XYZ file of C-alpha atoms in Angstrom:
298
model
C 83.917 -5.779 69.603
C 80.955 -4.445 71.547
C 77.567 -3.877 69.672
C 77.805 -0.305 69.690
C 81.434 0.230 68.333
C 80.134 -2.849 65.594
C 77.560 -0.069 64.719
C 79.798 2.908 64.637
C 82.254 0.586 62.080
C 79.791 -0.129 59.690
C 78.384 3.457 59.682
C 81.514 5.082 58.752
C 81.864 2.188 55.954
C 78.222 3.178 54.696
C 79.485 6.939 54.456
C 82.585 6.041 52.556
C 80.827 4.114 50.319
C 78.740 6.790 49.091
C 81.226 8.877 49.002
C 83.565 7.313 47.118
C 80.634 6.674 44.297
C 79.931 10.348 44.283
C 83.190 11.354 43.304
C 83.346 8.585 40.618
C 80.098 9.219 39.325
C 81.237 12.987 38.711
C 84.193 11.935 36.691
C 82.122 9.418 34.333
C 81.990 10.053 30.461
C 80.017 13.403 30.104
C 77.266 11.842 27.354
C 76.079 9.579 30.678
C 75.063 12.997 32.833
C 73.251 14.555 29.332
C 69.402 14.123 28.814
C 68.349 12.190 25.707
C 68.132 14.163 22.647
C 64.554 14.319 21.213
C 64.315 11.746 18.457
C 64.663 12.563 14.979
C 61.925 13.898 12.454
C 60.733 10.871 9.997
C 60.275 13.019 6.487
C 62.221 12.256 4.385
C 66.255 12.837 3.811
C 67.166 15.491 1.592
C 70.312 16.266 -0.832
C 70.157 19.887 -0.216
C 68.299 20.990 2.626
C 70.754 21.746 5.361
C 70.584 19.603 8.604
C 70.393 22.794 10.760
C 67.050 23.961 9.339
C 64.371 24.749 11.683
C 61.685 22.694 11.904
C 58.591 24.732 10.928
C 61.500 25.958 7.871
C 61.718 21.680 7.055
C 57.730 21.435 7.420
C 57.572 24.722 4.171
C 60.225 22.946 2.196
C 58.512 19.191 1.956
C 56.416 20.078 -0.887
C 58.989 22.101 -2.639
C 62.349 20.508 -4.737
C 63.880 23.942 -4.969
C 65.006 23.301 -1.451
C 65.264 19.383 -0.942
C 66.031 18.193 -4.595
C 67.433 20.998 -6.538
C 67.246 24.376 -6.725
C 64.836 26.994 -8.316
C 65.625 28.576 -11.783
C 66.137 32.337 -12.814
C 64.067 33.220 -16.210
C 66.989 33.596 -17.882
C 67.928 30.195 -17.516
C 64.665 29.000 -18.481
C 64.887 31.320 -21.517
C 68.795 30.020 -22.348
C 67.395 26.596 -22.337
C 64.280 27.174 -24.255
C 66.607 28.933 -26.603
C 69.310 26.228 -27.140
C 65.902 23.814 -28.075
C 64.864 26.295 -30.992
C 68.340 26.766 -32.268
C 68.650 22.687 -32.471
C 65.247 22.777 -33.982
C 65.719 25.270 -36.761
C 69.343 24.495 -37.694
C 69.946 20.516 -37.134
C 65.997 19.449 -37.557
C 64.550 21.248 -39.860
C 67.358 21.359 -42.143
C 68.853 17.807 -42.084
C 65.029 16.137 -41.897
C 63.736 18.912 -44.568
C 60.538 17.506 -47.004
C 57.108 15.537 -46.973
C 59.472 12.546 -47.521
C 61.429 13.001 -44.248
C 58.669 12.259 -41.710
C 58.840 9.616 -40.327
C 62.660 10.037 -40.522
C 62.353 13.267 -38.121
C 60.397 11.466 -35.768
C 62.414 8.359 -35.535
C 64.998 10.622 -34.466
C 63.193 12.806 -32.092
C 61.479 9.310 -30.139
C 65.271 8.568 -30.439
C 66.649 11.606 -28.777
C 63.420 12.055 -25.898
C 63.583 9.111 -24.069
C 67.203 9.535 -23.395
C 66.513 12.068 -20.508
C 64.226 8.939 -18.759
C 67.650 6.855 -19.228
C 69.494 9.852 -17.291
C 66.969 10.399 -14.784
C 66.861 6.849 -13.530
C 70.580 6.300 -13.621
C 71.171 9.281 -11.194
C 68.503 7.642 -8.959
C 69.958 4.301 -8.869
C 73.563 6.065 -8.239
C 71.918 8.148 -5.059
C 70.371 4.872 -3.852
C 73.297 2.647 -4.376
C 75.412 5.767 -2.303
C 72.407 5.245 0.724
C 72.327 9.383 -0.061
C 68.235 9.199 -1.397
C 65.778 7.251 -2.186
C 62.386 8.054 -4.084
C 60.280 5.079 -5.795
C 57.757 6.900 -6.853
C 60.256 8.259 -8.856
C 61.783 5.482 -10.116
C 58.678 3.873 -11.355
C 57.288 7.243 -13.222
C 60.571 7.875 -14.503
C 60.393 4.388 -16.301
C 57.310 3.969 -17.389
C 57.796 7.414 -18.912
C 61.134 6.042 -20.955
C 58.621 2.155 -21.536
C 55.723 5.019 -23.426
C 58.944 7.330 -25.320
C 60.023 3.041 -26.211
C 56.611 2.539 -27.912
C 56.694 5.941 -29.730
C 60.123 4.499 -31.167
C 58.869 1.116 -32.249
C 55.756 2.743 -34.012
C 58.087 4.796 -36.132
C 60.833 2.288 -36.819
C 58.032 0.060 -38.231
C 56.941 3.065 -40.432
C 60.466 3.105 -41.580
C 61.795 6.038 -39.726
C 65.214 3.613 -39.260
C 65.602 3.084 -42.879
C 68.681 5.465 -43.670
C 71.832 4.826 -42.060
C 72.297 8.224 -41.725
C 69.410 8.912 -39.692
C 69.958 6.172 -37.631
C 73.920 7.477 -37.063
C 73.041 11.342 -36.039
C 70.053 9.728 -33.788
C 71.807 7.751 -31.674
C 75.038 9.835 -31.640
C 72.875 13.234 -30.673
C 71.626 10.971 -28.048
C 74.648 9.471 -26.342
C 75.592 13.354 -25.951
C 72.330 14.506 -24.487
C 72.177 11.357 -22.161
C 76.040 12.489 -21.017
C 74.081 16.159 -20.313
C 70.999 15.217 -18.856
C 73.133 13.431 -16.175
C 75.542 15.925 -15.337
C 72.507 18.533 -15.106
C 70.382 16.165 -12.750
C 73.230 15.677 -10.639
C 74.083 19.593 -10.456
C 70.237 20.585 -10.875
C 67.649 18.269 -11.227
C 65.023 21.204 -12.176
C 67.039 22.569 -14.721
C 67.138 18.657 -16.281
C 63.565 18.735 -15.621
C 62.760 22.427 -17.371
C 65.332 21.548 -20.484
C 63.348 18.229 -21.128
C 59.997 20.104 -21.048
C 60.932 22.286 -23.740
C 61.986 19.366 -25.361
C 58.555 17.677 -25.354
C 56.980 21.026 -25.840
C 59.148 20.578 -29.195
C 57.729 16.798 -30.092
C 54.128 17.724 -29.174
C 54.286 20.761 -31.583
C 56.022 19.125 -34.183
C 53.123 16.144 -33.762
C 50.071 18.324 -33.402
C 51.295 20.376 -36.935
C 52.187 17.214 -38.671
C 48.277 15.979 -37.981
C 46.955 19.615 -39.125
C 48.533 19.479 -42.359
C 47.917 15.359 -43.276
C 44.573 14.465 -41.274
C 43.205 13.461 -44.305
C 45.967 11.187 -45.683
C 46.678 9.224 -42.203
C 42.913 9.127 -41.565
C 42.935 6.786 -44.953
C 45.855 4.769 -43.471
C 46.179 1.656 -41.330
C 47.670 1.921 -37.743
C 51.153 -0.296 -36.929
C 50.763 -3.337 -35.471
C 53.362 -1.189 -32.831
C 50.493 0.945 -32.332
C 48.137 -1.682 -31.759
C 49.995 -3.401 -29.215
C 51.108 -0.636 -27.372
C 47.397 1.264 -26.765
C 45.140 -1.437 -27.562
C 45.742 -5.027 -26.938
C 49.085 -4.369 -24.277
C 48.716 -4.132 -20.625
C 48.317 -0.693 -19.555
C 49.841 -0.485 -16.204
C 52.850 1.327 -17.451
C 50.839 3.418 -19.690
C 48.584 4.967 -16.369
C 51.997 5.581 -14.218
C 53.033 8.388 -16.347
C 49.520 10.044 -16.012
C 50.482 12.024 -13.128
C 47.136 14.598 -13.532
C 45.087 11.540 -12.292
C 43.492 11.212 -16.114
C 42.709 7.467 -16.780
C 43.315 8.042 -20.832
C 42.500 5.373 -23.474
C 43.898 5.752 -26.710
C 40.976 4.931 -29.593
C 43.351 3.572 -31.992
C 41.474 3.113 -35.644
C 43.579 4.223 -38.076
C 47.480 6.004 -38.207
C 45.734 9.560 -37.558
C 44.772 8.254 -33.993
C 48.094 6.618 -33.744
C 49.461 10.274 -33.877
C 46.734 11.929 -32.098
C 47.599 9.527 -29.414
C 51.678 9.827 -29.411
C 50.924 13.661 -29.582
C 48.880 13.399 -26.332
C 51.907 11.589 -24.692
C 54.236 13.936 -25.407
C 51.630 17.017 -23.616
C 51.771 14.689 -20.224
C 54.945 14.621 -20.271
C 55.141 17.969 -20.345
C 52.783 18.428 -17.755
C 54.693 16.084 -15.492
C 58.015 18.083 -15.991
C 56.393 21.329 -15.025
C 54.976 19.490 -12.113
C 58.406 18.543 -10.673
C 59.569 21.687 -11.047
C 57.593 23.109 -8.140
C 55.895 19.913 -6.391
C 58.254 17.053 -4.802
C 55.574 14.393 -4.317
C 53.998 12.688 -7.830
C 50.712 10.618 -7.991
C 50.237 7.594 -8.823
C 46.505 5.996 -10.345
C 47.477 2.655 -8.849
C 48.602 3.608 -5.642
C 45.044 4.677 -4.602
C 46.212 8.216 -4.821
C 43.550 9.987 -7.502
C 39.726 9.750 -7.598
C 39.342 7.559 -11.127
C 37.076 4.953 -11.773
C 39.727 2.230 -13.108
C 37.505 -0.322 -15.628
């Protein structure tokens, strides 16, 4: 073969070549001839905010739990539920823990029946996190250390013999299995609605606490705190105690006598109101420990 028909041969290969890749290359798997999608935003995932939402739409709804972790509520709900508290109040409490005598009774069975929502809270939380559908340790932790303070309110009173009568101790913890059962099924429908029923609820406590030390200041000044009480605000470690401070407040408890003991329990109960307001319109908690508020920590 001459030089020149050598050329011409390997020319004509060269064109079929290409060819025969173009026509190959058009029939490849359609995702290889699409650009890269942009990646992904890196907030955080969200039970109920849809997928599809616009981005500057997913940028408004970060601070808000109506949209990513729950929905918001119509007065009248907040108005049923504040309602269904009061009618528990004046039918069950005031009637079955009725008299001076009674006490310390009623409040072994409200500590009893308050840090059951805590239980509820956390359980859903672990169940979401378990499922890979959510994940939220801030939440977690507050959530806790709010049931570890409602634990210590419970030990003060079962040492003042709240726990004495059977009875008390049966409706207690049987009211309580039933809210726990509630609390659950509301934070996995609505966790705001769990959130608003359990602030009336320690609206309830911190009323019932701030009239009990109006009408007997005088009497529990005279007394001596529990060793409970002691432990707890005093001589414990107050790590847990902070975490539930979500207003920033570094608070410490001067505990001389049983009026401060109340003063102090009555106190609790108002942050935990304030921190069940606050997670009905604010998704984000702080946390004294984490750096997050402006408190000189001794």
């Amino acid at each position: 073969m001459t030089p020149n028909n050598r050329f011409i041969l390997l020319t004509c290969l060269a064109a079929a070549s290409v060819d025969n890749h173009a026509t190959t290359t058009a029939f490849s798997h359609p995702a290889r001839t699409l650009s890269r999608s942009p990646p992904l935003t890196t907030t955080p995932s969200s039970l109920h905010a849809s997928s599809a939402m616009p981005p500057e739409e997913q940028q408004r709804s970060d601070s808000n739990p109506s949209t990513r972790f729950g929905s918001p509520l119509s007065d009248s709900i907040k108005d049923a539920n504040k309602f269904a508290v009061d009618f528990l109040k004046n039918t069950l409490f005031d009637t079955f823990f009725a008299g001076s005598d009674r006490d310390y009774a009623r409040f072994y069975a409200l500590e009893t029946i308050a840090r059951v929502p805590y239980f509820s809270y956390l359980s859903v939380l672990h169940l979401y996190e378990t499922l890979g559908k959510w994940r939220r340790a801030k939440y977690l932790k507050l959530h806790f250390a709010e049931s570890w303070n409602e634990m210590h309110h419970l030990l003060i009173m079962e040492e003042l013999g709240g726990d004495a009568n059977f009875i008390d101790r049966f409706l207690a913890q049987h009211v309580a299995f039933g809210y726990f059962a509630l609390i659950v099924a509301l934070y996995l429908i609505n966790p705001v609605e769990a959130y608003n029923l359990n602030q009336d609820v320690e609206e309830h406590a911190a009323e019932t606490y701030d009239t009990y030390l109006k009408e007997n200041a005088e009497k529990l000044k005279l007394l001596p705190a529990p060793q409970a009480a002691i432990d707890y605000y005093v001589d414990g470690d107050m790590y847990m105690f902070d975490e539930f401070q979500t207003s920033c407040e570094m608070r410490r408890p001067v505990i001389e006598n049983l009026y401060d003991v109340f003063v102090a329990i009555r106190d609790d109960e108002l942050a935990h109101v304030q921190t069940m307001e606050m997670l009905q319109t604010e998704f984000d908690v702080s946390s004294i420990h984490d750096g997050e508020c402006e408190v000189d920590i001794f």
